[in-house]
């Protein structure tokens, strides 16, 4: 009897699945509770299909899905409370609706399991985007309706012919969800502008904020005004420096550290608290456990959790008590760079589209590479650093998500006054890359697949999965994916992806560049 089964992340044990404990750090009890939560949520979706959804059921499903994304919740008690909440909501709607036993999914025919897993992991990623938009008051009934449809499909007896269209529909609906989040962020905080972000940590009290949530950062900035506390972003919060309504706060100083998987080393003995706002938390080490705070869906046993009131007073008090560094501390990226450039969302890039098109027509820009996605600790991810370093000088590198920390401190120079390396934002901002690709195709009157544009993606968790499904739903082909292909994709399903979209694994930077530029 397996203690657990999970293969939803790229680093899954032996490339097949975690069966003793999670590589991410989750224990068998946590893993099994997460499965129970999803099974109960499928039961709730069945109840809704027999009755009617409400704002409460929408919020419940969205939160349950997001909570089970990798590196979000490691807390047994909060998972049990959420299961109880889902159960009550389901029973109130339809007492006859049955929960789904996730063991049935793990024991399915491998092709059915593969397609159902693509749908399930896809809506987990999508739920994270919907959650962030929802916090800012932006909702899309079509997105919420699809969560129920997808959950019912996962718990159904559907065959491959019925499941395949739902896999692609997951990508299609996610495009609408990402557009909603983009609208929510830009209408609330303004259109991102190119911004140079220092890596030096100034002396005095400070707070590190990590995760993805712009609303939490805004609240923290409001609550630290006039208190002599500086705020530093970490990981996927880096692009927040580019939003006008956030960067106007003088205490938003710079960025601390690199990508999420380095936190256990980088947070050790730092004289400041760290606030986790969404996924990306790793098992907390004793060297910094007294300084970790969580909020929203993130939960970790023994850590102080900031509830719905969003009163960050405990974080502020901890910052003042620790005092920060006595002198300014100069830090660098992994390649030695001292600053990072961000803020090249679709609003900025399309604002200079005429320059981009002119540079392509003049032969100054020969190729675009989108090198983005998740970072991780598994060996092989230096590929992306080497790929960017070896890309021709007449190429533009577009990037987004935390994978960029492998190379975003490199100085690649400019082409026609444009930086060769353009950071388009968080993984939550993948919509920007799609908008730019579509706009370029329109400018050159061709299909996206005919552009001098290559996508070289890295993945780790479920948000990357649903972004991939979105690209496939748009008919985008020839994507290179790494460091490894997902364990949950069966050989037959992989064949479908290869035959229809020519998706393939990365090999070496030299070989892949030669193939993509041929």
PDB file of N, CA, C and O in Angstrom, residues 131-203:
ATOM      1  N   UNK A 131      -8.274  33.489  -8.610  1.00  0.00           N
ATOM      2  CA  UNK A 131      -8.242  33.947  -7.216  1.00  0.00           C
ATOM      3  C   UNK A 131      -7.668  35.353  -7.113  1.00  0.00           C
ATOM      4  O   UNK A 131      -8.218  36.213  -6.422  1.00  0.00           O
ATOM      5  N   UNK A 132      -6.572  35.593  -7.818  1.00  0.00           N
ATOM      6  CA  UNK A 132      -5.953  36.914  -7.774  1.00  0.00           C
ATOM      7  C   UNK A 132      -6.873  37.972  -8.378  1.00  0.00           C
ATOM      8  O   UNK A 132      -6.943  39.103  -7.873  1.00  0.00           O
ATOM      9  N   UNK A 133      -7.561  37.636  -9.464  1.00  0.00           N
ATOM     10  CA  UNK A 133      -8.496  38.583 -10.067  1.00  0.00           C
ATOM     11  C   UNK A 133      -9.684  38.824  -9.147  1.00  0.00           C
ATOM     12  O   UNK A 133     -10.146  39.961  -8.976  1.00  0.00           O
ATOM     13  N   UNK A 134     -10.162  37.746  -8.536  1.00  0.00           N
ATOM     14  CA  UNK A 134     -11.313  37.813  -7.634  1.00  0.00           C
ATOM     15  C   UNK A 134     -11.053  38.755  -6.464  1.00  0.00           C
ATOM     16  O   UNK A 134     -11.922  39.525  -6.047  1.00  0.00           O
ATOM     17  N   UNK A 135      -9.839  38.706  -5.922  1.00  0.00           N
ATOM     18  CA  UNK A 135      -9.463  39.572  -4.796  1.00  0.00           C
ATOM     19  C   UNK A 135      -9.644  41.046  -5.162  1.00  0.00           C
ATOM     20  O   UNK A 135     -10.010  41.870  -4.325  1.00  0.00           O
ATOM     21  N   UNK A 136      -9.413  41.362  -6.433  1.00  0.00           N
ATOM     22  CA  UNK A 136      -9.533  42.756  -6.888  1.00  0.00           C
ATOM     23  C   UNK A 136     -10.933  43.074  -7.403  1.00  0.00           C
ATOM     24  O   UNK A 136     -11.168  44.151  -7.945  1.00  0.00           O
ATOM     25  N   UNK A 137     -11.857  42.109  -7.257  1.00  0.00           N
ATOM     26  CA  UNK A 137     -13.241  42.352  -7.643  1.00  0.00           C
ATOM     27  C   UNK A 137     -13.581  42.027  -9.082  1.00  0.00           C
ATOM     28  O   UNK A 137     -14.624  42.450  -9.597  1.00  0.00           O
ATOM     29  N   UNK A 138     -12.721  41.259  -9.749  1.00  0.00           N
ATOM     30  CA  UNK A 138     -12.956  40.894 -11.148  1.00  0.00           C
ATOM     31  C   UNK A 138     -13.304  39.413 -11.245  1.00  0.00           C
ATOM     32  O   UNK A 138     -12.545  38.555 -10.785  1.00  0.00           O
ATOM     33  N   UNK A 139     -14.440  39.125 -11.855  1.00  0.00           N
ATOM     34  CA  UNK A 139     -14.904  37.746 -11.984  1.00  0.00           C
ATOM     35  C   UNK A 139     -15.354  37.493 -13.418  1.00  0.00           C
ATOM     36  O   UNK A 139     -15.748  38.417 -14.125  1.00  0.00           O
ATOM     37  N   UNK A 140     -15.328  36.240 -13.821  1.00  0.00           N
ATOM     38  CA  UNK A 140     -15.849  35.829 -15.130  1.00  0.00           C
ATOM     39  C   UNK A 140     -16.692  34.581 -14.906  1.00  0.00           C
ATOM     40  O   UNK A 140     -16.157  33.515 -14.583  1.00  0.00           O
ATOM     41  N   UNK A 141     -18.013  34.672 -15.058  1.00  0.00           N
ATOM     42  CA  UNK A 141     -18.892  33.523 -14.828  1.00  0.00           C
ATOM     43  C   UNK A 141     -18.509  32.298 -15.663  1.00  0.00           C
ATOM     44  O   UNK A 141     -18.682  31.160 -15.214  1.00  0.00           O
ATOM     45  N   UNK A 142     -17.960  32.533 -16.857  1.00  0.00           N
ATOM     46  CA  UNK A 142     -17.581  31.401 -17.717  1.00  0.00           C
ATOM     47  C   UNK A 142     -16.429  30.603 -17.102  1.00  0.00           C
ATOM     48  O   UNK A 142     -16.370  29.384 -17.229  1.00  0.00           O
ATOM     49  N   UNK A 143     -15.513  31.309 -16.449  1.00  0.00           N
ATOM     50  CA  UNK A 143     -14.388  30.632 -15.797  1.00  0.00           C
ATOM     51  C   UNK A 143     -14.892  29.778 -14.647  1.00  0.00           C
ATOM     52  O   UNK A 143     -14.542  28.603 -14.510  1.00  0.00           O
ATOM     53  N   UNK A 144     -15.736  30.356 -13.801  1.00  0.00           N
ATOM     54  CA  UNK A 144     -16.276  29.616 -12.666  1.00  0.00           C
ATOM     55  C   UNK A 144     -17.108  28.422 -13.120  1.00  0.00           C
ATOM     56  O   UNK A 144     -17.021  27.333 -12.542  1.00  0.00           O
ATOM     57  N   UNK A 145     -17.897  28.616 -14.170  1.00  0.00           N
ATOM     58  CA  UNK A 145     -18.728  27.518 -14.680  1.00  0.00           C
ATOM     59  C   UNK A 145     -17.856  26.372 -15.178  1.00  0.00           C
ATOM     60  O   UNK A 145     -18.209  25.192 -15.025  1.00  0.00           O
ATOM     61  N   UNK A 146     -16.707  26.707 -15.769  1.00  0.00           N
ATOM     62  CA  UNK A 146     -15.837  25.656 -16.288  1.00  0.00           C
ATOM     63  C   UNK A 146     -15.207  24.834 -15.174  1.00  0.00           C
ATOM     64  O   UNK A 146     -14.965  23.635 -15.351  1.00  0.00           O
ATOM     65  N   UNK A 147     -14.924  25.451 -14.040  1.00  0.00           N
ATOM     66  CA  UNK A 147     -14.367  24.677 -12.926  1.00  0.00           C
ATOM     67  C   UNK A 147     -15.282  23.503 -12.578  1.00  0.00           C
ATOM     68  O   UNK A 147     -14.828  22.379 -12.373  1.00  0.00           O
ATOM     69  N   UNK A 148     -16.588  23.759 -12.531  1.00  0.00           N
ATOM     70  CA  UNK A 148     -17.537  22.683 -12.209  1.00  0.00           C
ATOM     71  C   UNK A 148     -17.533  21.615 -13.308  1.00  0.00           C
ATOM     72  O   UNK A 148     -17.493  20.417 -13.021  1.00  0.00           O
ATOM     73  N   UNK A 149     -17.562  22.071 -14.544  1.00  0.00           N
ATOM     74  CA  UNK A 149     -17.570  21.133 -15.673  1.00  0.00           C
ATOM     75  C   UNK A 149     -16.337  20.255 -15.654  1.00  0.00           C
ATOM     76  O   UNK A 149     -16.418  19.023 -15.833  1.00  0.00           O
ATOM     77  N   UNK A 150     -15.188  20.860 -15.433  1.00  0.00           N
ATOM     78  CA  UNK A 150     -13.924  20.119 -15.441  1.00  0.00           C
ATOM     79  C   UNK A 150     -13.848  19.133 -14.281  1.00  0.00           C
ATOM     80  O   UNK A 150     -13.400  17.992 -14.437  1.00  0.00           O
ATOM     81  N   UNK A 151     -14.286  19.560 -13.107  1.00  0.00           N
ATOM     82  CA  UNK A 151     -14.257  18.677 -11.939  1.00  0.00           C
ATOM     83  C   UNK A 151     -15.175  17.467 -12.136  1.00  0.00           C
ATOM     84  O   UNK A 151     -14.811  16.331 -11.809  1.00  0.00           O
ATOM     85  N   UNK A 152     -16.353  17.703 -12.677  1.00  0.00           N
ATOM     86  CA  UNK A 152     -17.274  16.595 -12.954  1.00  0.00           C
ATOM     87  C   UNK A 152     -16.639  15.632 -13.958  1.00  0.00           C
ATOM     88  O   UNK A 152     -16.754  14.406 -13.827  1.00  0.00           O
ATOM     89  N   UNK A 153     -15.925  16.169 -14.960  1.00  0.00           N
ATOM     90  CA  UNK A 153     -15.263  15.327 -15.960  1.00  0.00           C
ATOM     91  C   UNK A 153     -14.186  14.466 -15.322  1.00  0.00           C
ATOM     92  O   UNK A 153     -14.030  13.284 -15.668  1.00  0.00           O
ATOM     93  N   UNK A 154     -13.425  15.028 -14.385  1.00  0.00           N
ATOM     94  CA  UNK A 154     -12.370  14.262 -13.707  1.00  0.00           C
ATOM     95  C   UNK A 154     -12.979  13.092 -12.938  1.00  0.00           C
ATOM     96  O   UNK A 154     -12.406  12.001 -12.876  1.00  0.00           O
ATOM     97  N   UNK A 155     -14.154  13.288 -12.369  1.00  0.00           N
ATOM     98  CA  UNK A 155     -14.806  12.230 -11.605  1.00  0.00           C
ATOM     99  C   UNK A 155     -15.740  11.354 -12.413  1.00  0.00           C
ATOM    100  O   UNK A 155     -16.483  10.547 -11.851  1.00  0.00           O
ATOM    101  N   UNK A 156     -15.666  11.480 -13.749  1.00  0.00           N
ATOM    102  CA  UNK A 156     -16.609  10.764 -14.620  1.00  0.00           C
ATOM    103  C   UNK A 156     -16.010   9.478 -15.192  1.00  0.00           C
ATOM    104  O   UNK A 156     -14.855   9.138 -14.922  1.00  0.00           O
ATOM    105  N   UNK A 157     -16.804   8.798 -16.029  1.00  0.00           N
ATOM    106  CA  UNK A 157     -16.347   7.610 -16.754  1.00  0.00           C
ATOM    107  C   UNK A 157     -16.107   7.924 -18.224  1.00  0.00           C
ATOM    108  O   UNK A 157     -16.204   7.046 -19.083  1.00  0.00           O
ATOM    109  N   UNK A 158     -15.780   9.170 -18.537  1.00  0.00           N
ATOM    110  CA  UNK A 158     -15.560   9.582 -19.925  1.00  0.00           C
ATOM    111  C   UNK A 158     -14.359   8.867 -20.533  1.00  0.00           C
ATOM    112  O   UNK A 158     -13.398   8.534 -19.841  1.00  0.00           O
ATOM    113  N   UNK A 159     -14.413   8.704 -21.861  1.00  0.00           N
ATOM    114  CA  UNK A 159     -13.301   8.117 -22.582  1.00  0.00           C
ATOM    115  C   UNK A 159     -12.399   9.181 -23.178  1.00  0.00           C
ATOM    116  O   UNK A 159     -12.646  10.384 -23.028  1.00  0.00           O
ATOM    117  N   UNK A 160     -11.363   8.747 -23.901  1.00  0.00           N
ATOM    118  CA  UNK A 160     -10.387   9.682 -24.463  1.00  0.00           C
ATOM    119  C   UNK A 160     -11.015  10.690 -25.414  1.00  0.00           C
ATOM    120  O   UNK A 160     -10.683  11.872 -25.387  1.00  0.00           O
ATOM    121  N   UNK A 161     -11.943  10.218 -26.261  1.00  0.00           N
ATOM    122  CA  UNK A 161     -12.554  11.119 -27.244  1.00  0.00           C
ATOM    123  C   UNK A 161     -13.346  12.232 -26.582  1.00  0.00           C
ATOM    124  O   UNK A 161     -13.465  13.331 -27.138  1.00  0.00           O
ATOM    125  N   UNK A 162     -13.908  11.964 -25.409  1.00  0.00           N
ATOM    126  CA  UNK A 162     -14.663  12.980 -24.681  1.00  0.00           C
ATOM    127  C   UNK A 162     -13.751  13.886 -23.856  1.00  0.00           C
ATOM    128  O   UNK A 162     -14.026  15.084 -23.688  1.00  0.00           O
ATOM    129  N   UNK A 163     -12.646  13.323 -23.350  1.00  0.00           N
ATOM    130  CA  UNK A 163     -11.755  14.090 -22.480  1.00  0.00           C
ATOM    131  C   UNK A 163     -10.826  15.027 -23.246  1.00  0.00           C
ATOM    132  O   UNK A 163     -10.510  16.122 -22.770  1.00  0.00           O
ATOM    133  N   UNK A 164     -10.378  14.612 -24.423  1.00  0.00           N
ATOM    134  CA  UNK A 164      -9.437  15.437 -25.192  1.00  0.00           C
ATOM    135  C   UNK A 164      -9.963  16.849 -25.455  1.00  0.00           C
ATOM    136  O   UNK A 164      -9.229  17.829 -25.256  1.00  0.00           O
ATOM    137  N   UNK A 165     -11.214  17.009 -25.906  1.00  0.00           N
ATOM    138  CA  UNK A 165     -11.716  18.368 -26.124  1.00  0.00           C
ATOM    139  C   UNK A 165     -11.744  19.202 -24.840  1.00  0.00           C
ATOM    140  O   UNK A 165     -11.544  20.415 -24.882  1.00  0.00           O
ATOM    141  N   UNK A 166     -11.980  18.551 -23.697  1.00  0.00           N
ATOM    142  CA  UNK A 166     -12.013  19.294 -22.429  1.00  0.00           C
ATOM    143  C   UNK A 166     -10.608  19.737 -22.040  1.00  0.00           C
ATOM    144  O   UNK A 166     -10.419  20.799 -21.443  1.00  0.00           O
ATOM    145  N   UNK A 167      -9.597  18.941 -22.395  1.00  0.00           N
ATOM    146  CA  UNK A 167      -8.207  19.352 -22.153  1.00  0.00           C
ATOM    147  C   UNK A 167      -7.922  20.661 -22.877  1.00  0.00           C
ATOM    148  O   UNK A 167      -7.383  21.613 -22.293  1.00  0.00           O
ATOM    149  N   UNK A 168      -8.284  20.731 -24.164  1.00  0.00           N
ATOM    150  CA  UNK A 168      -8.045  21.950 -24.931  1.00  0.00           C
ATOM    151  C   UNK A 168      -8.938  23.093 -24.452  1.00  0.00           C
ATOM    152  O   UNK A 168      -8.518  24.256 -24.448  1.00  0.00           O
ATOM    153  N   UNK A 169     -10.168  22.759 -24.048  1.00  0.00           N
ATOM    154  CA  UNK A 169     -11.058  23.785 -23.517  1.00  0.00           C
ATOM    155  C   UNK A 169     -10.473  24.398 -22.247  1.00  0.00           C
ATOM    156  O   UNK A 169     -10.653  25.594 -21.986  1.00  0.00           O
ATOM    157  N   UNK A 170      -9.757  23.596 -21.479  1.00  0.00           N
ATOM    158  CA  UNK A 170      -9.085  24.122 -20.283  1.00  0.00           C
ATOM    159  C   UNK A 170      -8.146  25.264 -20.674  1.00  0.00           C
ATOM    160  O   UNK A 170      -8.101  26.312 -20.015  1.00  0.00           O
ATOM    161  N   UNK A 171      -7.385  25.058 -21.753  1.00  0.00           N
ATOM    162  CA  UNK A 171      -6.488  26.110 -22.221  1.00  0.00           C
ATOM    163  C   UNK A 171      -7.229  27.326 -22.737  1.00  0.00           C
ATOM    164  O   UNK A 171      -6.845  28.477 -22.485  1.00  0.00           O
ATOM    165  N   UNK A 172      -8.325  27.097 -23.461  1.00  0.00           N
ATOM    166  CA  UNK A 172      -9.114  28.199 -24.009  1.00  0.00           C
ATOM    167  C   UNK A 172      -9.713  29.063 -22.902  1.00  0.00           C
ATOM    168  O   UNK A 172      -9.651  30.294 -22.941  1.00  0.00           O
ATOM    169  N   UNK A 173     -10.304  28.405 -21.912  1.00  0.00           N
ATOM    170  CA  UNK A 173     -10.911  29.144 -20.798  1.00  0.00           C
ATOM    171  C   UNK A 173      -9.830  29.871 -19.997  1.00  0.00           C
ATOM    172  O   UNK A 173     -10.036  30.990 -19.519  1.00  0.00           O
ATOM    173  N   UNK A 174      -8.654  29.252 -19.871  1.00  0.00           N
ATOM    174  CA  UNK A 174      -7.585  29.910 -19.122  1.00  0.00           C
ATOM    175  C   UNK A 174      -7.121  31.190 -19.803  1.00  0.00           C
ATOM    176  O   UNK A 174      -6.707  32.134 -19.120  1.00  0.00           O
ATOM    177  N   UNK A 175      -7.189  31.244 -21.124  1.00  0.00           N
ATOM    178  CA  UNK A 175      -6.829  32.479 -21.814  1.00  0.00           C
ATOM    179  C   UNK A 175      -7.752  33.609 -21.364  1.00  0.00           C
ATOM    180  O   UNK A 175      -7.294  34.728 -21.089  1.00  0.00           O
ATOM    181  N   UNK A 176      -9.044  33.313 -21.243  1.00  0.00           N
ATOM    182  CA  UNK A 176      -9.990  34.316 -20.758  1.00  0.00           C
ATOM    183  C   UNK A 176      -9.700  34.684 -19.311  1.00  0.00           C
ATOM    184  O   UNK A 176      -9.821  35.851 -18.914  1.00  0.00           O
ATOM    185  N   UNK A 177      -9.289  33.681 -18.536  1.00  0.00           N
ATOM    186  CA  UNK A 177      -8.972  33.935 -17.125  1.00  0.00           C
ATOM    187  C   UNK A 177      -7.735  34.814 -16.996  1.00  0.00           C
ATOM    188  O   UNK A 177      -7.705  35.740 -16.180  1.00  0.00           O
ATOM    189  N   UNK A 178      -6.708  34.547 -17.808  1.00  0.00           N
ATOM    190  CA  UNK A 178      -5.501  35.372 -17.762  1.00  0.00           C
ATOM    191  C   UNK A 178      -5.782  36.793 -18.250  1.00  0.00           C
ATOM    192  O   UNK A 178      -5.214  37.760 -17.733  1.00  0.00           O
ATOM    193  N   UNK A 179      -6.675  36.926 -19.235  1.00  0.00           N
ATOM    194  CA  UNK A 179      -7.055  38.257 -19.708  1.00  0.00           C
ATOM    195  C   UNK A 179      -7.759  39.022 -18.599  1.00  0.00           C
ATOM    196  O   UNK A 179      -7.557  40.235 -18.420  1.00  0.00           O
ATOM    197  N   UNK A 180      -8.592  38.306 -17.842  1.00  0.00           N
ATOM    198  CA  UNK A 180      -9.294  38.918 -16.711  1.00  0.00           C
ATOM    199  C   UNK A 180      -8.306  39.415 -15.662  1.00  0.00           C
ATOM    200  O   UNK A 180      -8.424  40.538 -15.159  1.00  0.00           O
ATOM    201  N   UNK A 181      -7.309  38.589 -15.334  1.00  0.00           N
ATOM    202  CA  UNK A 181      -6.316  38.984 -14.336  1.00  0.00           C
ATOM    203  C   UNK A 181      -5.481  40.157 -14.829  1.00  0.00           C
ATOM    204  O   UNK A 181      -5.177  41.081 -14.064  1.00  0.00           O
ATOM    205  N   UNK A 182      -5.120  40.132 -16.100  1.00  0.00           N
ATOM    206  CA  UNK A 182      -4.363  41.254 -16.673  1.00  0.00           C
ATOM    207  C   UNK A 182      -5.156  42.554 -16.552  1.00  0.00           C
ATOM    208  O   UNK A 182      -4.615  43.599 -16.158  1.00  0.00           O
ATOM    209  N   UNK A 183      -6.444  42.475 -16.851  1.00  0.00           N
ATOM    210  CA  UNK A 183      -7.309  43.650 -16.736  1.00  0.00           C
ATOM    211  C   UNK A 183      -7.401  44.106 -15.286  1.00  0.00           C
ATOM    212  O   UNK A 183      -7.314  45.307 -14.991  1.00  0.00           O
ATOM    213  N   UNK A 184      -7.562  43.154 -14.370  1.00  0.00           N
ATOM    214  CA  UNK A 184      -7.664  43.481 -12.950  1.00  0.00           C
ATOM    215  C   UNK A 184      -6.403  44.194 -12.467  1.00  0.00           C
ATOM    216  O   UNK A 184      -6.479  45.228 -11.779  1.00  0.00           O
ATOM    217  N   UNK A 185      -5.249  43.669 -12.817  1.00  0.00           N
ATOM    218  CA  UNK A 185      -3.986  44.252 -12.351  1.00  0.00           C
ATOM    219  C   UNK A 185      -3.727  45.624 -12.946  1.00  0.00           C
ATOM    220  O   UNK A 185      -3.338  46.566 -12.241  1.00  0.00           O
ATOM    221  N   UNK A 186      -3.920  45.754 -14.251  1.00  0.00           N
ATOM    222  CA  UNK A 186      -3.579  47.024 -14.908  1.00  0.00           C
ATOM    223  C   UNK A 186      -4.594  48.120 -14.581  1.00  0.00           C
ATOM    224  O   UNK A 186      -4.226  49.288 -14.434  1.00  0.00           O
ATOM    225  N   UNK A 187      -5.872  47.765 -14.450  1.00  0.00           N
ATOM    226  CA  UNK A 187      -6.860  48.784 -14.107  1.00  0.00           C
ATOM    227  C   UNK A 187      -6.733  49.214 -12.645  1.00  0.00           C
ATOM    228  O   UNK A 187      -7.083  50.334 -12.290  1.00  0.00           O
ATOM    229  N   UNK A 188      -6.213  48.330 -11.806  1.00  0.00           N
ATOM    230  CA  UNK A 188      -6.053  48.649 -10.388  1.00  0.00           C
ATOM    231  C   UNK A 188      -4.728  49.352 -10.100  1.00  0.00           C
ATOM    232  O   UNK A 188      -4.670  50.312  -9.319  1.00  0.00           O
ATOM    233  N   UNK A 189      -3.649  48.883 -10.743  1.00  0.00           N
ATOM    234  CA  UNK A 189      -2.310  49.379 -10.391  1.00  0.00           C
ATOM    235  C   UNK A 189      -1.608  50.102 -11.532  1.00  0.00           C
ATOM    236  O   UNK A 189      -0.485  50.570 -11.358  1.00  0.00           O
ATOM    237  N   UNK A 190      -2.245  50.217 -12.689  1.00  0.00           N
ATOM    238  CA  UNK A 190      -1.637  50.903 -13.822  1.00  0.00           C
ATOM    239  C   UNK A 190      -0.874  49.948 -14.731  1.00  0.00           C
ATOM    240  O   UNK A 190      -0.615  48.802 -14.372  1.00  0.00           O
ATOM    241  N   UNK A 191      -0.525  50.423 -15.901  1.00  0.00           N
ATOM    242  CA  UNK A 191       0.228  49.619 -16.864  1.00  0.00           C
ATOM    243  C   UNK A 191       1.702  49.598 -16.468  1.00  0.00           C
ATOM    244  O   UNK A 191       2.303  50.655 -16.253  1.00  0.00           O
ATOM    245  N   UNK A 192       2.304  48.413 -16.341  1.00  0.00           N
ATOM    246  CA  UNK A 192       3.721  48.340 -15.954  1.00  0.00           C
ATOM    247  C   UNK A 192       4.609  49.135 -16.897  1.00  0.00           C
ATOM    248  O   UNK A 192       4.359  49.190 -18.110  1.00  0.00           O
ATOM    249  N   UNK A 193       5.635  49.745 -16.334  1.00  0.00           N
ATOM    250  CA  UNK A 193       6.605  50.513 -17.124  1.00  0.00           C
ATOM    251  C   UNK A 193       8.001  49.952 -16.845  1.00  0.00           C
ATOM    252  O   UNK A 193       8.264  49.426 -15.760  1.00  0.00           O
ATOM    253  N   UNK A 194       8.909  50.025 -17.822  1.00  0.00           N
ATOM    254  CA  UNK A 194      10.268  49.511 -17.600  1.00  0.00           C
ATOM    255  C   UNK A 194      10.898  50.127 -16.351  1.00  0.00           C
ATOM    256  O   UNK A 194      10.902  51.356 -16.189  1.00  0.00           O
ATOM    257  N   UNK A 195      11.399  49.270 -15.484  1.00  0.00           N
ATOM    258  CA  UNK A 195      11.922  49.715 -14.192  1.00  0.00           C
ATOM    259  C   UNK A 195      13.170  48.926 -13.829  1.00  0.00           C
ATOM    260  O   UNK A 195      13.179  47.694 -13.908  1.00  0.00           O
ATOM    261  N   UNK A 196      14.210  49.645 -13.449  1.00  0.00           N
ATOM    262  CA  UNK A 196      15.434  48.995 -12.979  1.00  0.00           C
ATOM    263  C   UNK A 196      15.323  48.807 -11.468  1.00  0.00           C
ATOM    264  O   UNK A 196      15.056  49.758 -10.729  1.00  0.00           O
ATOM    265  N   UNK A 197      15.527  47.578 -11.014  1.00  0.00           N
ATOM    266  CA  UNK A 197      15.337  47.237  -9.609  1.00  0.00           C
ATOM    267  C   UNK A 197      16.687  46.893  -8.982  1.00  0.00           C
ATOM    268  O   UNK A 197      17.360  45.953  -9.416  1.00  0.00           O
ATOM    269  N   UNK A 198      17.090  47.615  -7.956  1.00  0.00           N
ATOM    270  CA  UNK A 198      18.379  47.329  -7.309  1.00  0.00           C
ATOM    271  C   UNK A 198      18.312  46.077  -6.434  1.00  0.00           C
ATOM    272  O   UNK A 198      17.243  45.709  -5.928  1.00  0.00           O
ATOM    273  N   UNK A 199      19.456  45.448  -6.235  1.00  0.00           N
ATOM    274  CA  UNK A 199      19.550  44.271  -5.384  1.00  0.00           C
ATOM    275  C   UNK A 199      20.215  44.574  -4.041  1.00  0.00           C
ATOM    276  O   UNK A 199      20.300  43.699  -3.190  1.00  0.00           O
ATOM    277  N   UNK A 200      20.664  45.795  -3.873  1.00  0.00           N
ATOM    278  CA  UNK A 200      21.274  46.190  -2.604  1.00  0.00           C
ATOM    279  C   UNK A 200      20.199  46.331  -1.519  1.00  0.00           C
ATOM    280  O   UNK A 200      19.137  46.907  -1.769  1.00  0.00           O
ATOM    281  N   UNK A 201      20.476  45.813  -0.326  1.00  0.00           N
ATOM    282  CA  UNK A 201      19.570  45.940   0.805  1.00  0.00           C
ATOM    283  C   UNK A 201      20.084  47.068   1.703  1.00  0.00           C
ATOM    284  O   UNK A 201      21.200  46.990   2.226  1.00  0.00           O
ATOM    285  N   UNK A 202      19.278  48.105   1.854  1.00  0.00           N
ATOM    286  CA  UNK A 202      19.699  49.249   2.644  1.00  0.00           C
ATOM    287  C   UNK A 202      19.641  48.937   4.144  1.00  0.00           C
ATOM    288  O   UNK A 202      18.882  48.067   4.581  1.00  0.00           O
ATOM    289  N   UNK A 203      20.442  49.642   4.904  1.00  0.00           N
ATOM    290  CA  UNK A 203      20.469  49.422   6.357  1.00  0.00           C
ATOM    291  C   UNK A 203      19.131  49.789   6.980  1.00  0.00           C
ATOM    292  O   UNK A 203      18.379  50.605   6.447  1.00  0.00           O
TER     293      UNK A 203
END
